[in-house]
């Protein structure tokens, strides 16, 4: 898919924000699923969904405004319960960003994992890999300090009634000062889903060039 980046994607540094860039990546994959399953509602009615558990994004260079970027995505086979989906963002043949995401198929009624072989009409998988790697979990150091909290509101929700995973990217970036908004890498582990009205306590630690954020629900 090709997207023309306009001012609606801009942040205060006149570049496409990390959250908008990631949103366009996921929109590309949703369009593939929409065409594969006829509609996302049909996918939902079939009783299963793909749940995101980890994302690793590498930003090779800032994505500029008023340019047409090529977004590519493909599923990568990875065993019985794991499914990787990769993304690349290019301009003029040069790589601007890439992402690796890790998903699992879940039964919407039982909330249990489904084997990839039991997913109805799965999308085709390819072996092509990239530098970004969502296979390894993040280890958070000690010493994080609570700096804010967030209450989940209507605008945070997706079609499965929990917080859209792109909103977590916004949550992380909202913590960082403007001088740090040109990221080199962003990794997120999704541990539990957040729903309307729930409150997330946000903890933060700066350690050199690494910045750690942890969200903990009130319960």
C-alpha positions as YAML, in Angstrom:
chain: A
units: angstrom
residues:
- id: 1
  name: UNK
  ca: [0.00, 0.00, 0.00]
- id: 2
  name: UNK
  ca: [1.09, 3.55, -0.70]
- id: 3
  name: UNK
  ca: [0.24, 6.39, 1.68]
- id: 4
  name: UNK
  ca: [0.78, 10.10, 1.15]
- id: 5
  name: UNK
  ca: [1.79, 11.65, 4.46]
- id: 6
  name: UNK
  ca: [-0.04, 14.92, 5.12]
- id: 7
  name: UNK
  ca: [-0.14, 17.29, 8.08]
- id: 8
  name: UNK
  ca: [-2.66, 15.07, 9.91]
- id: 9
  name: UNK
  ca: [0.25, 12.67, 10.56]
- id: 10
  name: UNK
  ca: [2.61, 15.38, 11.87]
- id: 11
  name: UNK
  ca: [4.03, 15.81, 15.33]
- id: 12
  name: UNK
  ca: [5.56, 18.98, 16.78]
- id: 13
  name: UNK
  ca: [8.87, 18.21, 15.05]
- id: 14
  name: UNK
  ca: [7.22, 18.31, 11.59]
- id: 15
  name: UNK
  ca: [7.71, 14.60, 11.00]
- id: 16
  name: UNK
  ca: [5.34, 11.65, 11.03]
- id: 17
  name: UNK
  ca: [4.89, 10.57, 14.64]
- id: 18
  name: UNK
  ca: [5.81, 7.05, 15.72]
- id: 19
  name: UNK
  ca: [2.18, 6.31, 16.60]
- id: 20
  name: UNK
  ca: [0.88, 7.41, 13.18]
- id: 21
  name: UNK
  ca: [3.60, 5.46, 11.40]
- id: 22
  name: UNK
  ca: [2.71, 2.33, 13.36]
- id: 23
  name: UNK
  ca: [-1.00, 2.97, 12.72]
- id: 24
  name: UNK
  ca: [-0.36, 2.97, 8.97]
- id: 25
  name: UNK
  ca: [1.58, -0.29, 9.29]
- id: 26
  name: UNK
  ca: [-1.33, -1.97, 11.04]
- id: 27
  name: UNK
  ca: [-3.82, -0.45, 8.61]
- id: 28
  name: UNK
  ca: [-1.90, -2.17, 5.82]
- id: 29
  name: UNK
  ca: [-2.22, -5.55, 7.55]
- id: 30
  name: UNK
  ca: [-5.90, -4.93, 8.33]
- id: 31
  name: UNK
  ca: [-6.55, -4.22, 4.67]
- id: 32
  name: UNK
  ca: [-4.94, -7.53, 3.77]
- id: 33
  name: UNK
  ca: [-7.16, -9.36, 6.29]
- id: 34
  name: UNK
  ca: [-10.20, -7.38, 5.15]
- id: 35
  name: UNK
  ca: [-9.66, -8.53, 1.56]
- id: 36
  name: UNK
  ca: [-8.76, -12.09, 2.60]
- id: 37
  name: UNK
  ca: [-11.81, -12.62, 4.83]
- id: 38
  name: UNK
  ca: [-14.19, -10.31, 2.89]
- id: 39
  name: UNK
  ca: [-14.61, -8.13, 6.02]
- id: 40
  name: UNK
  ca: [-13.21, -7.77, 9.52]
- id: 41
  name: UNK
  ca: [-16.71, -8.28, 10.91]
- id: 42
  name: UNK
  ca: [-16.81, -11.70, 9.23]
- id: 43
  name: UNK
  ca: [-13.50, -12.50, 10.88]
- id: 44
  name: UNK
  ca: [-14.95, -11.46, 14.25]
- id: 45
  name: UNK
  ca: [-18.14, -13.49, 13.72]
- id: 46
  name: UNK
  ca: [-16.03, -16.59, 13.03]
- id: 47
  name: UNK
  ca: [-15.22, -16.59, 16.75]
- id: 48
  name: UNK
  ca: [-11.50, -15.90, 16.77]
- id: 49
  name: UNK
  ca: [-9.15, -12.95, 16.64]
- id: 50
  name: UNK
  ca: [-5.44, -12.32, 16.37]
- id: 51
  name: UNK
  ca: [-4.14, -10.80, 19.61]
- id: 52
  name: UNK
  ca: [-0.89, -8.82, 19.59]
- id: 53
  name: UNK
  ca: [1.67, -9.75, 22.24]
- id: 54
  name: UNK
  ca: [4.87, -7.97, 21.16]
- id: 55
  name: UNK
  ca: [6.13, -5.33, 18.75]
- id: 56
  name: UNK
  ca: [9.63, -4.21, 17.77]
- id: 57
  name: UNK
  ca: [9.97, -1.15, 15.51]
- id: 58
  name: UNK
  ca: [13.27, 0.15, 14.09]
- id: 59
  name: UNK
  ca: [13.27, 3.71, 12.75]
- id: 60
  name: UNK
  ca: [16.05, 4.08, 10.18]
- id: 61
  name: UNK
  ca: [15.26, 7.70, 9.35]
- id: 62
  name: UNK
  ca: [12.44, 10.17, 10.12]
- id: 63
  name: UNK
  ca: [9.38, 9.74, 7.91]
- id: 64
  name: UNK
  ca: [8.76, 13.10, 6.26]
- id: 65
  name: UNK
  ca: [5.54, 14.92, 5.43]
- id: 66
  name: UNK
  ca: [4.03, 15.29, 1.97]
- id: 67
  name: UNK
  ca: [5.72, 12.27, 0.52]
- id: 68
  name: UNK
  ca: [4.37, 8.95, -0.74]
- id: 69
  name: UNK
  ca: [5.69, 5.96, 1.20]
- id: 70
  name: UNK
  ca: [5.37, 2.30, 0.33]
- id: 71
  name: UNK
  ca: [4.18, 0.12, 3.22]
- id: 72
  name: UNK
  ca: [4.64, -3.65, 2.91]
- id: 73
  name: UNK
  ca: [3.53, -6.43, 5.25]
- id: 74
  name: UNK
  ca: [3.58, -10.21, 5.30]
- id: 75
  name: UNK
  ca: [2.95, -13.02, 7.75]
- id: 76
  name: UNK
  ca: [5.86, -15.26, 8.73]
- id: 77
  name: UNK
  ca: [5.25, -18.80, 9.94]
- id: 78
  name: UNK
  ca: [6.66, -19.50, 13.38]
- id: 79
  name: UNK
  ca: [5.40, -22.67, 14.98]
- id: 80
  name: UNK
  ca: [2.17, -23.94, 16.48]
- id: 81
  name: UNK
  ca: [0.91, -20.95, 18.51]
- id: 82
  name: UNK
  ca: [3.04, -18.01, 17.37]
- id: 83
  name: UNK
  ca: [2.56, -15.95, 14.24]
- id: 84
  name: UNK
  ca: [4.94, -13.18, 13.23]
- id: 85
  name: UNK
  ca: [3.96, -10.33, 10.92]
- id: 86
  name: UNK
  ca: [6.66, -8.12, 9.45]
- id: 87
  name: UNK
  ca: [6.47, -4.60, 8.03]
- id: 88
  name: UNK
  ca: [8.69, -2.32, 5.97]
- id: 89
  name: UNK
  ca: [8.29, 1.36, 5.08]
- id: 90
  name: UNK
  ca: [10.19, 2.65, 2.06]
- id: 91
  name: UNK
  ca: [10.64, 5.88, 0.13]
- id: 92
  name: UNK
  ca: [12.37, 5.82, -3.25]
- id: 93
  name: UNK
  ca: [13.64, 2.31, -2.56]
- id: 94
  name: UNK
  ca: [15.28, 3.35, 0.73]
- id: 95
  name: UNK
  ca: [14.18, 1.73, 3.99]
- id: 96
  name: UNK
  ca: [12.73, 4.29, 6.43]
- id: 97
  name: UNK
  ca: [11.36, 1.92, 9.08]
- id: 98
  name: UNK
  ca: [10.65, -1.74, 9.76]
- id: 99
  name: UNK
  ca: [8.69, -3.65, 12.37]
- id: 100
  name: UNK
  ca: [8.29, -7.18, 13.64]
- id: 101
  name: UNK
  ca: [5.11, -8.10, 15.50]
- id: 102
  name: UNK
  ca: [4.16, -11.27, 17.34]
- id: 103
  name: UNK
  ca: [0.54, -12.47, 17.38]
- id: 104
  name: UNK
  ca: [-1.52, -15.39, 18.65]
- id: 105
  name: UNK
  ca: [-4.93, -16.60, 17.53]
- id: 106
  name: UNK
  ca: [-7.46, -16.58, 20.37]
- id: 107
  name: UNK
  ca: [-10.94, -18.07, 20.74]
- id: 108
  name: UNK
  ca: [-13.15, -15.07, 21.56]
- id: 109
  name: UNK
  ca: [-15.51, -17.18, 23.66]
- id: 110
  name: UNK
  ca: [-13.03, -19.13, 25.80]
- id: 111
  name: UNK
  ca: [-10.09, -16.66, 25.54]
- id: 112
  name: UNK
  ca: [-7.83, -19.67, 24.94]
- id: 113
  name: UNK
  ca: [-5.12, -19.83, 22.29]
- id: 114
  name: UNK
  ca: [-5.83, -21.55, 18.98]
- id: 115
  name: UNK
  ca: [-3.27, -23.53, 17.02]
- id: 116
  name: UNK
  ca: [-2.28, -21.91, 13.74]
- id: 117
  name: UNK
  ca: [-3.35, -25.09, 11.98]
- id: 118
  name: UNK
  ca: [-6.89, -24.66, 13.40]
- id: 119
  name: UNK
  ca: [-7.34, -21.06, 12.18]
- id: 120
  name: UNK
  ca: [-9.99, -21.01, 9.42]
- id: 121
  name: UNK
  ca: [-8.62, -20.01, 6.01]
- id: 122
  name: UNK
  ca: [-5.28, -18.62, 7.26]
- id: 123
  name: UNK
  ca: [-3.32, -16.07, 5.24]
- id: 124
  name: UNK
  ca: [-0.27, -17.27, 3.33]
- id: 125
  name: UNK
  ca: [3.04, -17.12, 5.19]
- id: 126
  name: UNK
  ca: [6.47, -16.24, 3.83]
- id: 127
  name: UNK
  ca: [9.98, -16.83, 5.17]
- id: 128
  name: UNK
  ca: [11.43, -13.39, 4.37]
- id: 129
  name: UNK
  ca: [12.81, -11.87, 7.56]
- id: 130
  name: UNK
  ca: [14.02, -8.42, 8.65]
- id: 131
  name: UNK
  ca: [16.32, -6.89, 11.27]
- id: 132
  name: UNK
  ca: [13.51, -6.04, 13.72]
- id: 133
  name: UNK
  ca: [12.73, -9.02, 15.93]
- id: 134
  name: UNK
  ca: [9.72, -9.44, 18.22]
- id: 135
  name: UNK
  ca: [10.75, -12.88, 19.40]
- id: 136
  name: UNK
  ca: [12.45, -11.88, 22.66]
- id: 137
  name: UNK
  ca: [10.61, -10.32, 25.60]
- id: 138
  name: UNK
  ca: [11.67, -7.07, 27.26]
- id: 139
  name: UNK
  ca: [13.35, -7.14, 30.67]
- id: 140
  name: UNK
  ca: [12.43, -4.08, 32.73]
- id: 141
  name: UNK
  ca: [15.06, -2.97, 35.29]
- id: 142
  name: UNK
  ca: [14.35, -1.97, 38.86]
- id: 143
  name: UNK
  ca: [13.87, 1.62, 39.93]
- id: 144
  name: UNK
  ca: [10.98, 2.82, 37.76]
- id: 145
  name: UNK
  ca: [9.03, 5.70, 39.31]
- id: 146
  name: UNK
  ca: [5.33, 6.43, 38.86]
- id: 147
  name: UNK
  ca: [4.93, 9.66, 36.91]
- id: 148
  name: UNK
  ca: [1.31, 9.65, 35.70]
- id: 149
  name: UNK
  ca: [-1.80, 7.60, 35.09]
- id: 150
  name: UNK
  ca: [-4.23, 7.09, 32.25]
- id: 151
  name: UNK
  ca: [-7.93, 6.25, 32.28]
- id: 152
  name: UNK
  ca: [-9.12, 4.26, 29.29]
- id: 153
  name: UNK
  ca: [-11.74, 6.25, 27.38]
- id: 154
  name: UNK
  ca: [-13.99, 5.66, 24.38]
- id: 155
  name: UNK
  ca: [-11.46, 7.02, 21.87]
- id: 156
  name: UNK
  ca: [-8.90, 4.43, 23.04]
- id: 157
  name: UNK
  ca: [-11.04, 1.41, 22.11]
- id: 158
  name: UNK
  ca: [-10.92, -0.86, 19.07]
- id: 159
  name: UNK
  ca: [-13.59, -3.12, 17.58]
- id: 160
  name: UNK
  ca: [-12.91, -5.75, 20.27]
- id: 161
  name: UNK
  ca: [-13.72, -3.29, 23.09]
- id: 162
  name: UNK
  ca: [-10.22, -3.07, 24.49]
- id: 163
  name: UNK
  ca: [-7.51, -0.45, 24.15]
- id: 164
  name: UNK
  ca: [-6.20, -0.24, 20.59]
- id: 165
  name: UNK
  ca: [-2.55, -1.30, 20.56]
- id: 166
  name: UNK
  ca: [-1.51, 1.87, 18.67]
- id: 167
  name: UNK
  ca: [-2.65, 3.83, 21.74]
- id: 168
  name: UNK
  ca: [0.15, 2.25, 23.76]
- id: 169
  name: UNK
  ca: [2.67, 3.79, 21.36]
- id: 170
  name: UNK
  ca: [1.05, 7.18, 22.01]
- id: 171
  name: UNK
  ca: [1.19, 6.51, 25.75]
- id: 172
  name: UNK
  ca: [4.93, 5.82, 25.59]
- id: 173
  name: UNK
  ca: [5.69, 8.82, 23.37]
- id: 174
  name: UNK
  ca: [3.61, 11.15, 25.56]
- id: 175
  name: UNK
  ca: [6.04, 10.48, 28.40]
- id: 176
  name: UNK
  ca: [9.17, 11.44, 26.47]
- id: 177
  name: UNK
  ca: [10.27, 15.08, 26.05]
- id: 178
  name: UNK
  ca: [10.10, 16.66, 22.59]
- id: 179
  name: UNK
  ca: [13.87, 16.33, 22.13]
- id: 180
  name: UNK
  ca: [13.57, 12.52, 22.28]
- id: 181
  name: UNK
  ca: [10.66, 12.10, 19.84]
- id: 182
  name: UNK
  ca: [12.96, 11.01, 16.99]
- id: 183
  name: UNK
  ca: [13.19, 7.40, 18.11]
- id: 184
  name: UNK
  ca: [15.71, 4.84, 16.93]
- id: 185
  name: UNK
  ca: [13.80, 1.82, 18.27]
- id: 186
  name: UNK
  ca: [10.57, 1.11, 20.10]
- id: 187
  name: UNK
  ca: [9.68, -2.21, 21.73]
- id: 188
  name: UNK
  ca: [6.45, -3.07, 23.54]
- id: 189
  name: UNK
  ca: [5.30, -6.20, 25.36]
- id: 190
  name: UNK
  ca: [1.52, -6.50, 25.76]
- id: 191
  name: UNK
  ca: [0.79, -8.43, 28.95]
- id: 192
  name: UNK
  ca: [-2.92, -7.85, 29.62]
- id: 193
  name: UNK
  ca: [-5.69, -6.09, 27.74]
- id: 194
  name: UNK
  ca: [-7.13, -2.83, 29.09]
- id: 195
  name: UNK
  ca: [-10.82, -1.99, 28.86]
- id: 196
  name: UNK
  ca: [-13.04, 1.05, 29.12]
- id: 197
  name: UNK
  ca: [-12.85, 2.86, 32.46]
- id: 198
  name: UNK
  ca: [-9.78, 1.04, 33.74]
- id: 199
  name: UNK
  ca: [-6.86, 3.11, 35.02]
- id: 200
  name: UNK
  ca: [-3.22, 2.45, 34.14]
- id: 201
  name: UNK
  ca: [-0.50, 3.64, 36.51]
- id: 202
  name: UNK
  ca: [2.52, 4.65, 34.41]
- id: 203
  name: UNK
  ca: [6.09, 4.13, 35.63]
- id: 204
  name: UNK
  ca: [9.23, 5.48, 33.94]
- id: 205
  name: UNK
  ca: [13.03, 5.24, 34.08]
- id: 206
  name: UNK
  ca: [15.70, 6.88, 31.91]
- id: 207
  name: UNK
  ca: [18.94, 4.87, 31.70]
- id: 208
  name: UNK
  ca: [21.34, 6.53, 29.27]
- id: 209
  name: UNK
  ca: [19.88, 6.24, 25.78]
- id: 210
  name: UNK
  ca: [17.34, 3.65, 26.94]
- id: 211
  name: UNK
  ca: [13.98, 4.72, 28.28]
- id: 212
  name: UNK
  ca: [11.71, 2.26, 30.09]
- id: 213
  name: UNK
  ca: [7.96, 2.57, 30.55]
- id: 214
  name: UNK
  ca: [5.70, 0.20, 32.49]
- id: 215
  name: UNK
  ca: [1.94, 0.35, 32.73]
- id: 216
  name: UNK
  ca: [0.26, -1.32, 35.73]
- id: 217
  name: UNK
  ca: [-3.50, -1.55, 36.15]
- id: 218
  name: UNK
  ca: [-4.91, -0.41, 39.48]
- id: 219
  name: UNK
  ca: [-5.88, -3.94, 40.46]
...
